[in-house]
């Protein structure tokens, strides 16, 4: 075979190979979805849509309701984002726009290392170090000073155990910061220097450059970084299981114990011996799948709108 | 350079192969999975047995429910559960069950200035704490049981098992036996709908939550209470006496157990009579298939448990478990002879 004949054949082969790999992802996704749907049938047949709106989770009577887990999954993820995003944003801006090289480098490496720490380590650290300190120092104060307040008081009322929804949210925030930061930093460095230099040349301050040049240029990437963090916060399992307190109850308090979808599955799957219990856990998995899908879809729509506004 | 590299790879591969041959020549390995409660003692038995016979026993403490599932699916040679299966459940799955070891579930507390054995509780009070009806350590119901103790006016943080477990089964079984309200509103199971409290995963999880949280109460298997230096409580038993958890008080409860009249060995040791009986005593069970496809492995399994019954009580004592009495061992081995057969119908034991 001459080189001339060989190249198109190789190209076709390469095309087919990569096409196959790409399709593999789709097949895998469909297979997982099918498994979740089939596994959900028993409990949905038995309890109908009540599964999603009931707050009762009782293996003794085989009655399962996902509402507390769904709500607490969303609450922990949202609080984690509220804490994590501004922090990550600050770090990323500092690293790309303000820091001298001798400090940007070690901090950058530190962030990558933080991202590489396995989640169970965060969980253990959370349980043994963070939770006791948080309980005795902060929660005791919160309970004494905020819990007696009218209206918002019940949000904070809980014995100072250091373990609960808010603790889990903070651990989640710590876990997603390195991810979001690393991505934002990479995106921010793509801004052409000439753009920024022109702005400085026009007399812009640092803040104005960040706000009017860097941010608009990196909008899509920034939103992507936040969504990545949100996805991780929604699905994070082991660290949350360690510190959330694992109780299937709807409470007004964000300081009290709760359970997320993934922590419930991690806790109970091995021991679920009734058919409905297993099915209920699989359905929780399906619910998380759908929630994540909705979140990603919303993010896409949001990005599309941003692009339109920007006139691209 | 390249040749040394090649050589070392080849050498490594040869070594691996040799290790593989060696391992396969080194006879049988039996596997089991299930209850976390007896794990420490099964692990020690396995160690001693392997040193003596070369037969390796591999036990995964994944929890009772997991053990039952695994033996039903025949992925292990035996399953272990802290909650016995009923005769009907056994027959349906074609399983044989027997009690292997006994121990105790122990309430543990973390109150400032309180040492192990200081606090006395009754079953009723314990149930009310877990129902969320008693919320402070200086509640009158607790103070009445402990007139000499100065209990702080601190909130009680209830700790329970978040994963399903035989320990929870035995604990809730006891609460249901002493509190009608518990029986009606919560019930008995390996996991239940706890009205209050935080859930830790595994005995370790409950132990570490109890250690972390001021004013907490939890329940763990006795060995975990000792290993973690947790303050246990005294409990009032059926005869109205206060007893501490010890091997002696577990044995006292077990002495009253009527195994001979329990079909399929379905018997729960909670709330037994006797002045010295620990009220939350529990037995742990082994499950094997009635019909064995691999008679040789099945025989190895039975040989291991036979050895453990006959030689394992010292190890059990040291870990604060209680070995099964001789008459029960005889009964169990007769069950093996009668019920465990090869797929060809031949006796194995």
XYZ file of C-alpha atoms in Angstrom:
661
model
C 0.000 0.000 0.000
C 1.412 3.355 -0.883
C 1.304 6.265 1.471
C -1.335 7.928 -0.696
C -3.716 4.999 -0.419
C -2.973 4.462 3.224
C -3.831 7.922 4.477
C -7.526 8.057 3.601
C -7.993 4.565 4.995
C -6.274 5.556 8.197
C -8.360 8.722 8.414
C -11.554 6.760 7.989
C -10.434 4.293 10.635
C -9.557 7.106 12.997
C -12.922 8.736 12.342
C -14.758 5.506 13.047
C -12.768 4.868 16.184
C -13.440 8.275 17.707
C -17.066 8.124 16.583
C -17.409 4.794 18.367
C -15.864 6.197 21.531
C -18.230 9.158 21.487
C -21.238 6.908 20.952
C -20.074 4.740 23.825
C -20.772 7.621 26.202
C -24.326 7.944 24.915
C -24.932 4.209 25.202
C -23.554 4.225 28.722
C -25.794 7.109 29.723
C -28.860 5.410 28.302
C -27.931 2.142 30.021
C -27.579 3.832 33.410
C -30.835 5.694 32.941
C -32.598 2.470 31.949
C -31.240 0.708 35.041
C -32.479 3.526 37.267
C -35.919 3.625 35.655
C -36.416 -0.134 35.842
C -35.229 -0.181 39.458
C -37.657 2.604 40.348
C -40.745 0.821 39.104
C -41.584 -1.180 42.272
C -41.642 1.757 44.661
C -43.334 4.114 42.198
C -46.020 1.499 41.540
C -46.479 1.056 45.244
C -46.412 4.670 46.323
C -46.940 6.645 43.145
C -45.890 10.254 43.032
C -46.378 10.373 46.787
C -42.787 9.134 46.881
C -41.563 12.588 45.885
C -43.738 14.621 48.232
C -43.891 12.453 51.331
C -41.554 13.154 54.246
C -41.907 9.712 55.793
C -39.045 7.237 55.440
C -39.834 4.104 57.368
C -38.212 0.747 56.547
C -40.351 -0.970 59.216
C -43.603 -0.289 57.377
C -41.965 -0.106 53.934
C -43.151 3.441 53.347
C -40.701 5.726 51.594
C -40.750 9.432 50.855
C -37.937 11.367 49.238
C -38.925 14.926 50.105
C -36.472 15.548 52.992
C -33.555 14.113 51.010
C -34.420 16.146 47.900
C -34.821 19.405 49.799
C -31.709 18.889 51.901
C -29.648 17.979 48.844
C -30.649 21.285 47.264
C -30.124 23.254 50.481
C -26.615 21.935 51.096
C -25.623 22.505 47.463
C -26.994 26.050 47.417
C -25.355 27.056 50.703
C -22.093 25.515 49.495
C -22.292 27.623 46.324
C -23.174 30.785 48.264
C -20.022 30.323 50.320
C -17.790 28.748 47.695
C -18.359 30.884 44.623
C -17.354 34.288 46.026
C -14.303 32.742 47.687
C -13.235 30.976 44.491
C -13.862 34.088 42.461
C -11.722 36.133 44.815
C -8.878 33.649 44.721
C -8.990 33.328 40.940
C -8.968 37.097 40.413
C -6.142 37.534 42.862
C -4.079 34.827 41.212
C -4.533 36.059 37.653
C -4.726 39.826 38.036
C -3.068 40.914 41.237
C -0.619 38.408 42.665
C 3.086 38.572 41.941
C 4.470 35.368 40.481
C 6.265 34.246 43.643
C 2.940 33.923 45.448
C 0.663 32.990 42.540
C 2.636 29.826 41.852
C 2.562 28.198 45.305
C -1.081 29.168 45.812
C -1.928 27.717 42.415
C -0.218 24.442 43.268
C -1.930 24.370 46.649
C -5.305 24.691 44.948
C -4.586 21.831 42.608
C -3.515 19.705 45.552
C -6.672 20.558 47.477
C -8.697 19.439 44.479
C -6.876 16.121 44.511
C -7.683 15.243 48.136
C -10.194 12.359 48.191
C -13.595 13.305 49.532
C -13.476 10.777 52.354
C -10.506 12.660 53.779
C -12.587 15.836 53.833
C -15.268 13.808 55.588
C -12.919 12.510 58.260
C -11.386 15.913 58.800
C -14.909 17.344 58.985
C -15.993 14.811 61.587
C -12.936 14.794 63.817
C -11.683 18.365 63.556
C -14.206 20.729 62.064
C -17.470 19.474 63.598
C -16.406 19.515 67.274
C -14.903 22.999 66.928
C -17.891 24.279 64.992
C -20.250 22.784 67.578
C -18.583 24.141 70.677
C -17.530 27.520 69.374
C -19.964 28.697 66.709
C -23.076 26.633 67.205
C -23.232 27.259 70.932
C -23.133 30.993 70.235
C -25.685 30.707 67.435
C -28.008 28.732 69.644
C -27.775 31.242 72.473
C -28.039 34.380 70.353
C -29.875 33.615 67.125
C -32.195 30.739 67.998
C -34.370 32.820 70.394
C -35.077 35.384 67.655
C -38.594 35.460 66.229
C -39.233 34.206 62.667
C -35.658 33.278 61.742
C -34.932 31.630 65.113
C -36.101 28.126 64.184
C -33.553 28.121 61.352
C -30.777 27.903 63.931
C -32.385 25.893 66.709
C -30.561 22.634 67.308
C -28.406 21.187 70.059
C -24.777 22.205 69.447
C -23.644 18.892 68.048
C -21.478 20.320 65.293
C -23.026 17.783 62.954
C -25.797 18.734 60.580
C -26.923 20.307 57.333
C -24.949 23.521 57.759
C -21.738 21.696 58.676
C -22.144 19.529 55.596
C -22.665 22.666 53.477
C -19.452 24.216 54.775
C -17.456 21.046 54.106
C -18.981 20.955 50.615
C -18.022 24.586 50.083
C -14.433 23.814 51.063
C -14.463 20.889 48.655
C -15.764 22.774 45.649
C -13.580 25.871 46.085
C -10.465 24.301 44.524
C -12.470 23.026 41.548
C -14.183 26.291 40.794
C -11.029 28.298 41.465
C -8.825 26.193 39.223
C -11.294 26.443 36.370
C -11.936 30.162 36.799
C -8.201 30.836 36.927
C -7.645 28.953 33.690
C -10.486 30.837 32.038
C -9.273 34.220 33.267
C -5.811 33.635 31.850
C -7.329 33.300 28.363
C -8.174 37.018 28.268
C -5.820 38.539 25.648
C -3.297 40.778 27.357
C -3.802 43.406 24.690
C -7.436 43.891 25.759
C -6.498 44.499 29.348
C -3.560 46.712 28.440
C -5.806 48.861 26.289
C -8.212 49.269 29.182
C -5.420 50.239 31.526
C -4.218 52.599 28.839
C -7.605 54.279 28.893
C -7.174 54.824 32.594
C -9.263 51.969 33.989
C -8.675 50.863 37.559
C -7.901 47.233 38.401
C -11.494 46.655 39.472
C -12.825 48.176 36.261
C -10.609 45.925 34.184
C -11.839 42.872 36.058
C -15.471 43.912 35.969
C -15.672 45.310 32.411
C -13.068 43.306 30.508
C -12.205 40.017 32.191
C -15.666 39.037 33.381
C -17.608 39.714 30.172
C -14.901 37.958 28.187
C -15.082 34.882 30.424
C -18.788 34.737 31.157
C -19.400 31.302 29.697
C -16.361 29.792 31.351
C -17.240 31.285 34.727
C -20.778 29.932 34.587
C -19.331 26.581 33.570
C -17.021 26.589 36.571
C -19.904 27.341 38.924
C -22.009 24.586 37.363
C -19.169 22.119 37.791
C -19.023 23.053 41.463
C -22.780 22.744 41.791
C -22.743 19.330 40.161
C -20.096 18.149 42.567
C -21.954 19.590 45.550
C -25.192 17.874 44.518
C -23.618 14.477 44.118
C -20.939 14.467 46.810
C -21.408 11.414 48.998
C -18.819 10.299 51.517
C -17.856 13.618 53.035
C -21.509 14.527 53.489
C -22.365 11.145 54.990
C -19.750 11.732 57.670
C -20.989 15.089 58.869
C -24.669 15.552 57.988
C -26.111 13.382 60.757
C -28.072 11.049 58.477
C -31.652 11.522 59.576
C -34.666 11.439 57.292
C -36.576 14.326 58.752
C -37.850 17.621 57.476
C -36.701 20.278 59.904
C -36.875 24.025 59.882
C -33.352 24.156 61.296
C -30.352 24.235 58.986
C -28.152 23.441 61.982
C -29.860 20.120 62.693
C -29.126 16.712 61.178
C -30.441 15.804 57.754
C -29.690 13.555 54.829
C -28.944 14.129 51.181
C -29.904 11.828 48.362
C -26.427 10.439 47.966
C -25.781 10.079 51.700
C -29.032 8.105 52.051
C -27.982 5.734 49.307
C -24.488 5.326 50.750
C -25.910 4.595 54.170
C -28.660 2.200 53.386
C -27.967 0.397 50.153
C -25.990 -2.483 51.617
C -28.561 -3.234 54.276
C -31.726 -2.674 52.290
C -33.169 -6.155 52.231
C -36.785 -5.510 51.294
C -37.485 -5.070 47.603
C -39.225 -1.741 48.132
C -36.372 -0.338 50.209
C -33.835 -1.104 47.464
C -36.181 0.303 44.872
C -36.712 3.455 46.928
C -32.942 4.006 47.018
C -32.628 3.449 43.271
C -35.439 5.947 42.763
C -33.503 8.427 44.892
C -30.632 7.867 42.472
C -32.913 8.541 39.532
C -34.131 11.706 41.233
C -30.579 12.958 41.636
C -29.916 12.144 38.001
C -32.940 14.197 36.935
C -32.065 17.092 39.257
C -28.528 17.233 37.864
C -29.901 17.085 34.342
C -32.256 19.993 35.031
C -29.432 22.024 36.557
C -27.221 21.460 33.520
C -30.071 22.257 31.134
C -30.811 25.506 32.947
C -27.133 26.419 32.804
C -27.100 25.796 29.029
C -30.164 27.970 28.501
C -28.632 30.665 30.640
C -25.453 30.581 28.573
C -27.428 30.758 25.337
C -29.212 33.856 26.556
C -25.940 35.445 27.615
C -24.509 34.770 24.174
C -27.511 36.347 22.478
C -27.278 39.418 24.681
C -23.613 39.734 23.901
C -24.504 39.612 20.223
C -22.414 36.597 19.296
C 19.354 -0.172 29.553
C 16.496 -1.647 27.611
C 17.613 -5.163 28.389
C 17.728 -4.537 32.102
C 14.265 -3.081 31.833
C 13.041 -6.154 29.960
C 14.736 -8.428 32.394
C 13.183 -6.831 35.377
C 9.729 -7.062 33.773
C 10.241 -10.706 32.989
C 11.567 -11.344 36.452
C 8.565 -9.600 37.959
C 6.180 -11.615 35.819
C 7.881 -14.867 36.813
C 7.637 -13.878 40.449
C 3.960 -13.096 40.091
C 3.311 -16.428 38.405
C 5.196 -18.259 41.100
C 3.149 -16.448 43.721
C -0.029 -17.411 41.882
C 0.944 -21.081 41.772
C 1.912 -20.967 45.397
C -1.398 -19.384 46.381
C -3.501 -21.886 44.470
C -1.496 -24.778 45.891
C -2.127 -23.412 49.333
C -5.519 -25.066 49.706
C -8.858 -23.663 50.593
C -10.202 -20.326 51.462
C -13.690 -19.899 52.842
C -15.605 -16.688 52.638
C -18.374 -15.125 54.609
C -20.096 -11.784 54.909
C -22.565 -10.053 57.146
C -23.016 -8.741 60.663
C -20.604 -6.135 62.033
C -21.456 -7.049 65.636
C -19.437 -10.317 65.799
C -16.745 -9.137 63.379
C -13.935 -8.725 65.951
C -14.340 -12.261 67.265
C -14.751 -13.881 63.821
C -11.604 -12.115 62.664
C -9.588 -13.396 65.641
C -10.942 -16.922 65.240
C -9.983 -16.857 61.577
C -6.469 -15.754 62.448
C -5.990 -18.522 64.992
C -7.592 -21.115 62.711
C -5.401 -20.183 59.779
C -2.272 -20.440 61.921
C -3.329 -23.931 62.917
C -4.760 -25.386 59.704
C -3.667 -23.110 56.876
C -7.298 -22.606 55.899
C -8.000 -18.949 55.343
C -11.332 -17.464 56.365
C -12.228 -14.220 54.707
C -15.022 -12.301 56.445
C -16.525 -9.048 55.182
C -18.392 -7.163 57.881
C -20.873 -5.440 55.615
C -23.880 -5.671 57.922
C -26.534 -8.289 58.561
C -28.794 -7.353 55.658
C -25.853 -7.535 53.290
C -24.886 -10.925 54.709
C -28.364 -12.333 54.135
C -28.390 -10.966 50.582
C -24.951 -12.384 49.801
C -25.726 -15.880 51.062
C -29.024 -15.893 49.185
C -27.117 -14.975 46.041
C -24.483 -17.620 46.923
C -21.609 -15.185 46.477
C -20.206 -16.258 49.852
C -19.915 -19.620 51.615
C -21.767 -18.397 54.672
C -23.741 -15.363 55.751
C -23.928 -13.819 59.194
C -26.812 -11.922 60.733
C -27.579 -10.458 64.139
C -31.281 -10.670 63.449
C -32.382 -14.287 63.108
C -34.541 -15.242 60.132
C -37.871 -16.847 60.960
C -38.433 -20.505 60.128
C -40.568 -19.515 57.115
C -37.907 -17.172 55.739
C -35.273 -19.886 56.148
C -37.353 -22.506 54.350
C -38.208 -20.149 51.550
C -34.545 -19.423 50.862
C -33.357 -22.982 51.539
C -31.088 -21.885 54.380
C -29.978 -23.329 57.704
C -29.307 -20.996 60.614
C -27.633 -21.355 63.986
C -26.474 -19.057 66.804
C -22.697 -18.697 66.829
C -21.774 -16.170 69.506
C -23.458 -13.908 72.020
C -22.732 -10.409 73.162
C -24.440 -7.298 74.368
C -25.690 -4.011 73.017
C -24.697 -1.233 75.376
C -26.048 2.306 75.771
C -23.129 4.729 75.953
C -23.173 8.345 77.095
C -20.973 11.400 76.851
C -21.766 13.671 79.782
C -19.105 15.800 81.408
C -17.813 14.239 84.619
C -19.667 10.975 84.152
C -17.619 7.791 84.082
C -18.552 4.352 82.827
C -21.294 2.764 84.947
C -22.208 5.997 86.761
C -25.607 6.492 85.171
C -28.483 4.111 85.751
C -31.281 3.896 83.233
C -34.441 1.858 82.950
C -35.799 0.507 79.691
C -38.743 2.873 79.886
C -36.493 5.916 80.305
C -34.219 4.768 77.482
C -37.246 4.377 75.201
C -38.537 7.837 76.176
C -35.130 9.366 75.393
C -35.126 7.745 71.964
C -38.749 8.814 71.439
C -37.702 12.396 72.137
C -39.939 12.663 75.193
C -37.016 13.113 77.615
C -34.756 15.839 76.289
C -32.553 16.945 79.210
C -30.127 15.009 81.362
C -31.603 16.462 84.574
C -35.112 15.306 83.651
C -36.983 14.007 86.682
C -37.278 10.495 85.275
C -33.480 10.186 84.994
C -32.816 11.998 88.285
C -35.146 9.600 90.135
C -33.053 6.647 88.992
C -29.828 8.430 89.964
C -30.430 10.182 93.310
C -26.696 10.342 94.107
C -25.638 11.819 90.794
C -25.555 15.481 89.868
C -26.690 15.496 86.261
C -26.226 18.659 84.191
C -29.124 20.556 82.705
C -27.825 19.734 79.267
C -29.749 18.762 76.155
C -29.625 15.064 75.313
C -28.298 14.437 71.815
C -29.543 11.086 70.646
C -27.228 9.048 68.387
C -28.435 6.072 66.385
C -27.249 3.829 63.571
C -28.003 5.336 60.180
C -27.336 2.121 58.297
C -29.465 -0.943 58.777
C -27.923 -3.286 61.316
C -28.567 -6.240 63.561
C -27.432 -4.071 66.459
C -30.347 -1.749 65.758
C -32.643 -4.750 65.394
C -31.724 -6.000 68.883
C -31.854 -2.507 70.366
C -35.292 -1.646 68.959
C -36.483 -5.114 69.862
C -35.595 -4.360 73.478
C -37.223 -0.911 73.402
C -40.388 -2.452 71.975
C -40.355 -5.067 74.738
C -40.256 -2.439 77.494
C -42.262 0.390 75.930
C -45.671 -0.177 74.344
C -45.448 3.282 72.823
C -42.200 2.351 71.053
C -43.744 -0.878 69.819
C -46.767 0.928 68.354
C -45.191 4.041 66.917
C -41.704 2.926 65.820
C -41.504 -0.857 65.805
C -38.616 -3.266 65.416
C -36.285 -3.483 62.439
C -32.707 -3.274 61.280
C -33.429 0.350 60.451
C -36.369 2.346 61.717
C -37.822 5.826 61.410
C -36.073 7.492 64.321
C -38.162 10.329 65.771
C -35.074 12.282 66.944
C -31.321 12.239 66.793
C -28.369 11.928 64.447
C -27.293 8.780 62.684
C -23.749 7.454 62.504
C -22.704 4.775 60.055
C -21.700 1.530 61.690
C -20.706 0.861 65.291
C -17.678 3.044 64.580
C -19.891 5.891 63.396
C -22.082 5.799 66.497
C -19.021 5.550 68.736
C -17.346 8.533 67.101
C -20.511 10.676 67.097
C -21.034 9.869 70.765
C -17.452 10.860 71.494
C -17.749 14.105 69.520
C -21.079 15.349 70.818
C -21.464 16.684 74.345
C -24.490 15.335 76.157
C -25.006 12.493 73.735
C -26.328 8.974 74.174
C -25.798 6.171 71.695
C -25.828 2.385 71.551
C -23.006 0.176 70.355
C -21.854 -3.377 70.577
C -19.979 -3.889 73.868
C -16.510 -4.347 72.344
C -16.803 -0.961 70.602
C -17.774 0.712 73.879
C -14.629 -0.691 75.507
C -12.315 0.045 72.599
C -13.474 3.642 72.420
C -13.448 4.211 76.181
C -17.067 5.230 76.131
C -19.035 5.561 79.359
C -21.629 2.785 79.424
C -24.795 2.939 81.491
C -26.217 0.480 83.951
C -29.586 -0.883 82.909
C -32.517 -2.030 84.987
C -33.435 -5.555 83.893
C -36.705 -7.438 83.862
C -36.280 -8.398 87.525
C -35.852 -4.744 88.482
C -32.130 -5.048 89.257
C -29.493 -2.667 87.933
C -26.733 -4.486 86.061
C -23.572 -3.454 84.254
C -22.673 -4.892 80.871
C -20.149 -7.684 81.423
C -19.554 -11.071 79.923
C -21.143 -12.446 83.108
C -24.368 -10.501 82.725
C -24.612 -11.470 79.017
C -24.124 -15.120 79.976
C -26.776 -14.798 82.677
C -29.287 -13.624 80.104
C -28.275 -16.390 77.722
C -28.631 -19.047 80.422
C -32.379 -18.540 80.349
C -32.669 -18.894 76.598
C -34.689 -21.898 75.489
C -32.920 -22.808 72.245
C -34.368 -26.324 72.154
C -37.877 -24.999 71.631
C -37.010 -22.345 69.083
C -37.744 -23.603 65.549
C -34.877 -22.686 63.219
C -33.110 -21.239 66.291
C -35.315 -18.168 65.985
C -34.833 -16.650 69.417
C -34.102 -13.150 70.608
C -32.212 -12.719 73.847
C -33.502 -9.255 74.757
C -35.238 -8.584 78.084
C -34.668 -12.065 79.528
C -35.546 -12.701 83.203
C -32.911 -13.298 85.884
C -31.487 -10.993 88.555
C -28.095 -10.750 86.817
C -29.243 -10.678 83.185
C -28.126 -7.832 80.946
C -31.360 -6.829 79.239
C -30.000 -6.060 75.742
C -28.149 -9.304 75.172
C -28.023 -10.559 71.613
C -26.944 -13.637 69.713
C -25.410 -13.522 66.266
C -26.286 -16.110 63.665
C -24.623 -17.961 60.793
C -26.493 -18.906 57.636
C -25.575 -21.565 55.079
C -27.426 -23.248 52.245
C -29.175 -26.548 52.934
C -28.103 -27.955 49.614
C -24.400 -27.434 48.911
C -23.052 -27.533 45.353
C -19.500 -27.713 46.588
C -19.490 -30.231 49.406
C -15.782 -29.808 50.101
C -15.987 -26.086 50.756
C -19.127 -26.595 52.837
C -17.264 -29.117 54.934
C -14.432 -26.626 55.453
C -16.962 -24.037 56.592
C -18.499 -26.409 59.121
C -15.042 -27.510 60.273
C -14.146 -23.875 60.923
C -17.244 -23.274 63.023
C -16.816 -26.585 64.823
C -13.274 -25.564 65.729
C -14.512 -22.132 66.829
C -17.230 -23.629 69.019
C -14.747 -25.967 70.686
C -11.609 -23.823 70.848
C -12.821 -20.271 70.446
C -14.228 -19.439 73.863
C -10.962 -18.010 75.225
C -10.727 -15.614 72.322
C -14.396 -14.754 72.750
C -13.901 -14.077 76.471
C -10.998 -11.785 75.803
C -13.106 -9.731 73.412
C -16.058 -9.724 75.835
C -18.302 -11.997 73.860
C -19.953 -15.071 75.296
C -19.410 -18.456 73.660
C -22.394 -20.727 73.091
C -22.897 -23.306 75.867
C -22.038 -26.940 75.121
C -25.593 -28.227 74.943
C -26.398 -25.657 72.276
C -23.259 -26.625 70.332
C -24.368 -30.267 70.366
C -27.793 -29.241 69.115
C -26.284 -27.126 66.354
C -23.986 -29.897 65.146
C -26.926 -32.286 65.023
C -28.678 -29.740 62.847
C -25.666 -29.744 60.518
C -25.842 -33.516 60.185
C -29.566 -33.508 59.565
C -29.995 -30.485 57.325
C -26.799 -29.596 55.456
C -26.364 -31.884 52.458
C -24.494 -31.940 49.188
C -26.528 -31.380 46.035
C -26.424 -35.166 45.615
C -28.232 -35.517 48.944
C -25.211 -36.881 50.814
C -24.483 -35.801 54.373
C -21.611 -33.382 54.815
C -21.161 -33.383 58.587
